[in-house]
């Protein structure tokens, strides 16, 4: 595990929030969060239910506007930018380009994402030959997420875990500089969880990943840095070995979640 993100120099930091705050009619969902995500790292955002993790993600991708605070990406203030501008900068959240065409083949779904990246999504009059020009890149992306053998399979026939792998492939098609993964292993059995864990580690090479994840064994095994939120505020931050022993974190994860936290080494 690497050292805590707070030691990052400005050039190491790809994403930073400063006193990021979101209020809903007097309820503070995200409270003065200072986050630093280091370039090339896997950074996990964890916390009990209602801790503000998803709200934080929605602020970063501009589906919500902060009440106060700043968001910086590569040193630029992006606090007031719109979701499309954020995506063009290379901040891509997995669900934004998920495989929403169940009756297209796996290959065709990735090709649609590649068209979106090229700005030709709605050019339905383009020749089939032009679209086939994207096939090599689409097949390379499928190989990267271990779906090469499923290229011609209708997406509807994929297992849940492989659909999530396809979602990661369509995210990669957008050439993200920063990938935001929201609960990538949610609802999965052990075999699929392990597949996605290995996949995230594999695709993290030369990329930066910020993920919200409940599964502590996943977080423990692949995250370089963990930020723990509680009631919208930062409770602790650092490598898993350090954070999992923090008394405040242990107290926050009482009961079943606490057992999970301690047993995920």
GROMACS .gro file of C-alpha atoms in nm:
model
  265
    1UNK     CA    1   0.000   0.000   0.000
    2UNK     CA    2   0.117   0.352  -0.069
    3UNK     CA    3   0.125   0.645   0.167
    4UNK     CA    4  -0.171   0.867   0.242
    5UNK     CA    5  -0.294   1.103  -0.028
    6UNK     CA    6  -0.235   1.411   0.187
    7UNK     CA    7   0.138   1.387   0.112
    8UNK     CA    8   0.075   1.433  -0.263
    9UNK     CA    9   0.246   1.722  -0.438
   10UNK     CA   10   0.030   1.943  -0.661
   11UNK     CA   11   0.151   1.765  -0.977
   12UNK     CA   12   0.066   1.426  -0.823
   13UNK     CA   13  -0.291   1.534  -0.751
   14UNK     CA   14  -0.538   1.474  -1.036
   15UNK     CA   15  -0.855   1.563  -0.842
   16UNK     CA   16  -0.895   1.782  -0.536
   17UNK     CA   17  -1.193   1.912  -0.342
   18UNK     CA   18  -1.170   2.200  -0.098
   19UNK     CA   19  -1.435   2.229   0.173
   20UNK     CA   20  -1.685   2.066  -0.064
   21UNK     CA   21  -2.035   2.107   0.082
   22UNK     CA   22  -2.386   2.017  -0.031
   23UNK     CA   23  -2.699   2.109   0.161
   24UNK     CA   24  -3.056   2.001   0.085
   25UNK     CA   25  -3.307   2.230   0.257
   26UNK     CA   26  -3.096   2.257   0.570
   27UNK     CA   27  -2.969   1.896   0.566
   28UNK     CA   28  -2.593   1.881   0.513
   29UNK     CA   29  -2.527   1.576   0.293
   30UNK     CA   30  -2.161   1.656   0.224
   31UNK     CA   31  -1.982   1.866   0.483
   32UNK     CA   32  -1.652   2.045   0.412
   33UNK     CA   33  -1.488   1.748   0.241
   34UNK     CA   34  -1.123   1.791   0.143
   35UNK     CA   35  -1.030   1.512  -0.096
   36UNK     CA   36  -0.704   1.458  -0.282
   37UNK     CA   37  -0.685   1.182  -0.542
   38UNK     CA   38  -0.334   1.095  -0.655
   39UNK     CA   39  -0.260   1.036  -1.020
   40UNK     CA   40  -0.226   0.668  -1.109
   41UNK     CA   41  -0.378   0.546  -0.781
   42UNK     CA   42  -0.694   0.359  -0.684
   43UNK     CA   43  -0.874   0.572  -0.426
   44UNK     CA   44  -1.177   0.428  -0.244
   45UNK     CA   45  -1.454   0.629  -0.085
   46UNK     CA   46  -1.622   0.427   0.189
   47UNK     CA   47  -1.857   0.482   0.479
   48UNK     CA   48  -2.177   0.359   0.643
   49UNK     CA   49  -2.510   0.401   0.462
   50UNK     CA   50  -2.606   0.767   0.446
   51UNK     CA   51  -2.245   0.884   0.477
   52UNK     CA   52  -2.269   1.101   0.164
   53UNK     CA   53  -2.062   0.889  -0.078
   54UNK     CA   54  -2.305   0.895  -0.372
   55UNK     CA   55  -2.382   1.264  -0.319
   56UNK     CA   56  -2.008   1.328  -0.332
   57UNK     CA   57  -1.984   1.138  -0.663
   58UNK     CA   58  -2.279   1.338  -0.799
   59UNK     CA   59  -2.100   1.659  -0.708
   60UNK     CA   60  -1.777   1.549  -0.876
   61UNK     CA   61  -1.958   1.462  -1.201
   62UNK     CA   62  -2.174   1.775  -1.177
   63UNK     CA   63  -2.509   1.600  -1.154
   64UNK     CA   64  -2.540   1.812  -0.841
   65UNK     CA   65  -2.410   2.164  -0.785
   66UNK     CA   66  -2.211   2.225  -0.464
   67UNK     CA   67  -2.357   2.465  -0.209
   68UNK     CA   68  -2.003   2.572  -0.121
   69UNK     CA   69  -1.646   2.467  -0.188
   70UNK     CA   70  -1.429   2.394  -0.489
   71UNK     CA   71  -1.351   2.104  -0.722
   72UNK     CA   72  -1.020   2.106  -0.910
   73UNK     CA   73  -0.917   1.866  -1.187
   74UNK     CA   74  -0.554   1.882  -1.301
   75UNK     CA   75  -0.532   2.212  -1.116
   76UNK     CA   76  -0.826   2.371  -1.303
   77UNK     CA   77  -1.134   2.486  -1.111
   78UNK     CA   78  -1.423   2.285  -1.256
   79UNK     CA   79  -1.676   2.367  -0.983
   80UNK     CA   80  -1.922   2.540  -1.217
   81UNK     CA   81  -1.876   2.324  -1.525
   82UNK     CA   82  -2.157   2.112  -1.669
   83UNK     CA   83  -2.153   1.728  -1.683
   84UNK     CA   84  -2.066   1.722  -2.055
   85UNK     CA   85  -1.768   1.953  -1.997
   86UNK     CA   86  -1.645   1.732  -1.714
   87UNK     CA   87  -1.673   1.425  -1.936
   88UNK     CA   88  -1.477   1.597  -2.216
   89UNK     CA   89  -1.200   1.662  -1.966
   90UNK     CA   90  -1.175   1.287  -1.911
   91UNK     CA   91  -1.369   1.245  -1.586
   92UNK     CA   92  -1.595   0.951  -1.669
   93UNK     CA   93  -1.839   0.784  -1.432
   94UNK     CA   94  -1.920   0.426  -1.523
   95UNK     CA   95  -2.300   0.454  -1.535
   96UNK     CA   96  -2.282   0.749  -1.778
   97UNK     CA   97  -2.197   0.510  -2.061
   98UNK     CA   98  -2.323   0.180  -1.932
   99UNK     CA   99  -2.442  -0.090  -2.171
  100UNK     CA  100  -2.799   0.034  -2.212
  101UNK     CA  101  -2.866  -0.164  -2.531
  102UNK     CA  102  -2.941  -0.519  -2.410
  103UNK     CA  103  -3.030  -0.649  -2.756
  104UNK     CA  104  -2.714  -0.523  -2.924
  105UNK     CA  105  -2.413  -0.752  -2.918
  106UNK     CA  106  -2.133  -0.696  -2.669
  107UNK     CA  107  -1.912  -0.564  -2.951
  108UNK     CA  108  -2.182  -0.328  -3.075
  109UNK     CA  109  -2.222  -0.176  -2.728
  110UNK     CA  110  -1.852  -0.091  -2.712
  111UNK     CA  111  -1.868   0.044  -3.066
  112UNK     CA  112  -2.152   0.278  -2.967
  113UNK     CA  113  -1.934   0.411  -2.683
  114UNK     CA  114  -1.646   0.463  -2.927
  115UNK     CA  115  -1.881   0.657  -3.156
  116UNK     CA  116  -1.979   0.878  -2.864
  117UNK     CA  117  -1.612   0.950  -2.799
  118UNK     CA  118  -1.565   1.045  -3.165
  119UNK     CA  119  -1.880   1.259  -3.163
  120UNK     CA  120  -2.052   1.047  -3.429
  121UNK     CA  121  -2.316   0.887  -3.206
  122UNK     CA  122  -2.612   1.004  -3.406
  123UNK     CA  123  -2.468   0.973  -3.756
  124UNK     CA  124  -2.690   0.680  -3.842
  125UNK     CA  125  -2.638   0.746  -4.213
  126UNK     CA  126  -2.269   0.658  -4.190
  127UNK     CA  127  -2.177   0.348  -4.385
  128UNK     CA  128  -2.144   0.012  -4.217
  129UNK     CA  129  -1.783   0.011  -4.340
  130UNK     CA  130  -1.708   0.323  -4.130
  131UNK     CA  131  -1.851   0.152  -3.822
  132UNK     CA  132  -1.646  -0.161  -3.889
  133UNK     CA  133  -1.340   0.061  -3.870
  134UNK     CA  134  -1.407   0.083  -3.496
  135UNK     CA  135  -1.419  -0.294  -3.453
  136UNK     CA  136  -1.045  -0.343  -3.394
  137UNK     CA  137  -1.045  -0.090  -3.109
  138UNK     CA  138  -1.367  -0.238  -2.968
  139UNK     CA  139  -1.219  -0.590  -2.973
  140UNK     CA  140  -0.904  -0.462  -2.800
  141UNK     CA  141  -1.117  -0.311  -2.523
  142UNK     CA  142  -1.313  -0.635  -2.485
  143UNK     CA  143  -0.986  -0.824  -2.453
  144UNK     CA  144  -0.877  -0.580  -2.182
  145UNK     CA  145  -1.184  -0.669  -1.973
  146UNK     CA  146  -1.168  -1.043  -2.053
  147UNK     CA  147  -1.475  -1.041  -2.279
  148UNK     CA  148  -1.304  -1.117  -2.611
  149UNK     CA  149  -1.492  -1.446  -2.639
  150UNK     CA  150  -1.829  -1.273  -2.597
  151UNK     CA  151  -1.803  -1.014  -2.876
  152UNK     CA  152  -2.099  -1.150  -3.074
  153UNK     CA  153  -2.312  -1.242  -2.772
  154UNK     CA  154  -2.634  -1.040  -2.720
  155UNK     CA  155  -2.570  -0.831  -2.409
  156UNK     CA  156  -2.896  -0.950  -2.252
  157UNK     CA  157  -2.744  -1.300  -2.227
  158UNK     CA  158  -2.442  -1.195  -2.019
  159UNK     CA  159  -2.419  -1.275  -1.649
  160UNK     CA  160  -2.448  -0.979  -1.413
  161UNK     CA  161  -2.073  -0.973  -1.346
  162UNK     CA  162  -1.990  -0.977  -1.717
  163UNK     CA  163  -2.239  -0.695  -1.778
  164UNK     CA  164  -2.043  -0.490  -1.525
  165UNK     CA  165  -1.721  -0.583  -1.708
  166UNK     CA  166  -1.885  -0.459  -2.030
  167UNK     CA  167  -1.980  -0.138  -1.852
  168UNK     CA  168  -1.611  -0.090  -1.765
  169UNK     CA  169  -1.519  -0.152  -2.131
  170UNK     CA  170  -1.766   0.114  -2.248
  171UNK     CA  171  -1.619   0.350  -1.987
  172UNK     CA  172  -1.268   0.278  -2.116
  173UNK     CA  173  -1.391   0.354  -2.470
  174UNK     CA  174  -1.436   0.715  -2.356
  175UNK     CA  175  -1.062   0.729  -2.276
  176UNK     CA  176  -1.101   0.842  -1.915
  177UNK     CA  177  -0.817   1.011  -1.736
  178UNK     CA  178  -1.011   0.960  -1.414
  179UNK     CA  179  -1.260   0.671  -1.384
  180UNK     CA  180  -1.532   0.696  -1.121
  181UNK     CA  181  -1.676   0.356  -1.034
  182UNK     CA  182  -1.994   0.357  -0.826
  183UNK     CA  183  -2.037   0.030  -0.632
  184UNK     CA  184  -1.876  -0.187  -0.904
  185UNK     CA  185  -1.935  -0.515  -0.715
  186UNK     CA  186  -2.282  -0.442  -0.575
  187UNK     CA  187  -2.520  -0.738  -0.591
  188UNK     CA  188  -2.256  -0.988  -0.705
  189UNK     CA  189  -2.173  -1.339  -0.592
  190UNK     CA  190  -1.820  -1.422  -0.476
  191UNK     CA  191  -1.699  -1.541  -0.816
  192UNK     CA  192  -1.812  -1.223  -0.994
  193UNK     CA  193  -1.676  -1.004  -0.713
  194UNK     CA  194  -1.333  -1.161  -0.754
  195UNK     CA  195  -1.349  -1.121  -1.134
  196UNK     CA  196  -1.436  -0.751  -1.108
  197UNK     CA  197  -1.175  -0.693  -0.837
  198UNK     CA  198  -0.904  -0.837  -1.063
  199UNK     CA  199  -1.041  -0.643  -1.359
  200UNK     CA  200  -1.031  -0.308  -1.175
  201UNK     CA  201  -0.672  -0.377  -1.072
  202UNK     CA  202  -0.583  -0.468  -1.431
  203UNK     CA  203  -0.739  -0.161  -1.596
  204UNK     CA  204  -0.593   0.072  -1.330
  205UNK     CA  205  -0.251   0.050  -1.498
  206UNK     CA  206  -0.171   0.404  -1.621
  207UNK     CA  207  -0.513   0.525  -1.506
  208UNK     CA  208  -0.660   0.683  -1.195
  209UNK     CA  209  -0.968   0.529  -1.032
  210UNK     CA  210  -1.196   0.675  -0.765
  211UNK     CA  211  -1.449   0.421  -0.646
  212UNK     CA  212  -1.735   0.398  -0.401
  213UNK     CA  213  -1.744   0.042  -0.269
  214UNK     CA  214  -1.912  -0.138   0.022
  215UNK     CA  215  -1.714  -0.462  -0.007
  216UNK     CA  216  -1.426  -0.420   0.235
  217UNK     CA  217  -1.230  -0.718   0.101
  218UNK     CA  218  -1.226  -0.550  -0.242
  219UNK     CA  219  -1.120  -0.217  -0.092
  220UNK     CA  220  -0.852  -0.378   0.125
  221UNK     CA  221  -0.696  -0.566  -0.166
  222UNK     CA  222  -0.680  -0.300  -0.438
  223UNK     CA  223  -0.714   0.054  -0.294
  224UNK     CA  224  -0.399   0.261  -0.241
  225UNK     CA  225  -0.583   0.520  -0.035
  226UNK     CA  226  -0.918   0.510   0.146
  227UNK     CA  227  -1.130   0.805   0.253
  228UNK     CA  228  -1.395   0.723   0.512
  229UNK     CA  229  -1.703   0.946   0.521
  230UNK     CA  230  -1.950   0.965   0.807
  231UNK     CA  231  -2.253   1.195   0.810
  232UNK     CA  232  -2.110   1.375   0.508
  233UNK     CA  233  -1.773   1.458   0.663
  234UNK     CA  234  -1.428   1.300   0.635
  235UNK     CA  235  -1.373   1.065   0.929
  236UNK     CA  236  -1.033   0.924   0.830
  237UNK     CA  237  -0.801   0.886   0.532
  238UNK     CA  238  -0.501   0.669   0.454
  239UNK     CA  239  -0.402   0.317   0.349
  240UNK     CA  240  -0.635   0.033   0.455
  241UNK     CA  241  -0.400  -0.104   0.722
  242UNK     CA  242  -0.405   0.234   0.896
  243UNK     CA  243  -0.771   0.326   0.844
  244UNK     CA  244  -0.907  -0.015   0.954
  245UNK     CA  245  -0.743   0.028   1.297
  246UNK     CA  246  -0.871   0.382   1.350
  247UNK     CA  247  -1.101   0.371   1.658
  248UNK     CA  248  -1.342   0.625   1.506
  249UNK     CA  249  -1.374   0.413   1.191
  250UNK     CA  250  -1.426   0.093   1.391
  251UNK     CA  251  -1.700   0.265   1.590
  252UNK     CA  252  -1.867   0.391   1.269
  253UNK     CA  253  -1.879   0.036   1.136
  254UNK     CA  254  -2.057  -0.119   1.433
  255UNK     CA  255  -2.212  -0.465   1.411
  256UNK     CA  256  -2.193  -0.662   1.089
  257UNK     CA  257  -2.012  -0.390   0.896
  258UNK     CA  258  -1.746  -0.375   1.167
  259UNK     CA  259  -1.686  -0.749   1.143
  260UNK     CA  260  -1.645  -0.701   0.767
  261UNK     CA  261  -1.399  -0.418   0.819
  262UNK     CA  262  -1.179  -0.618   1.054
  263UNK     CA  263  -1.196  -0.939   0.852
  264UNK     CA  264  -1.092  -0.800   0.516
  265UNK     CA  265  -0.714  -0.825   0.544
   0.00000   0.00000   0.00000
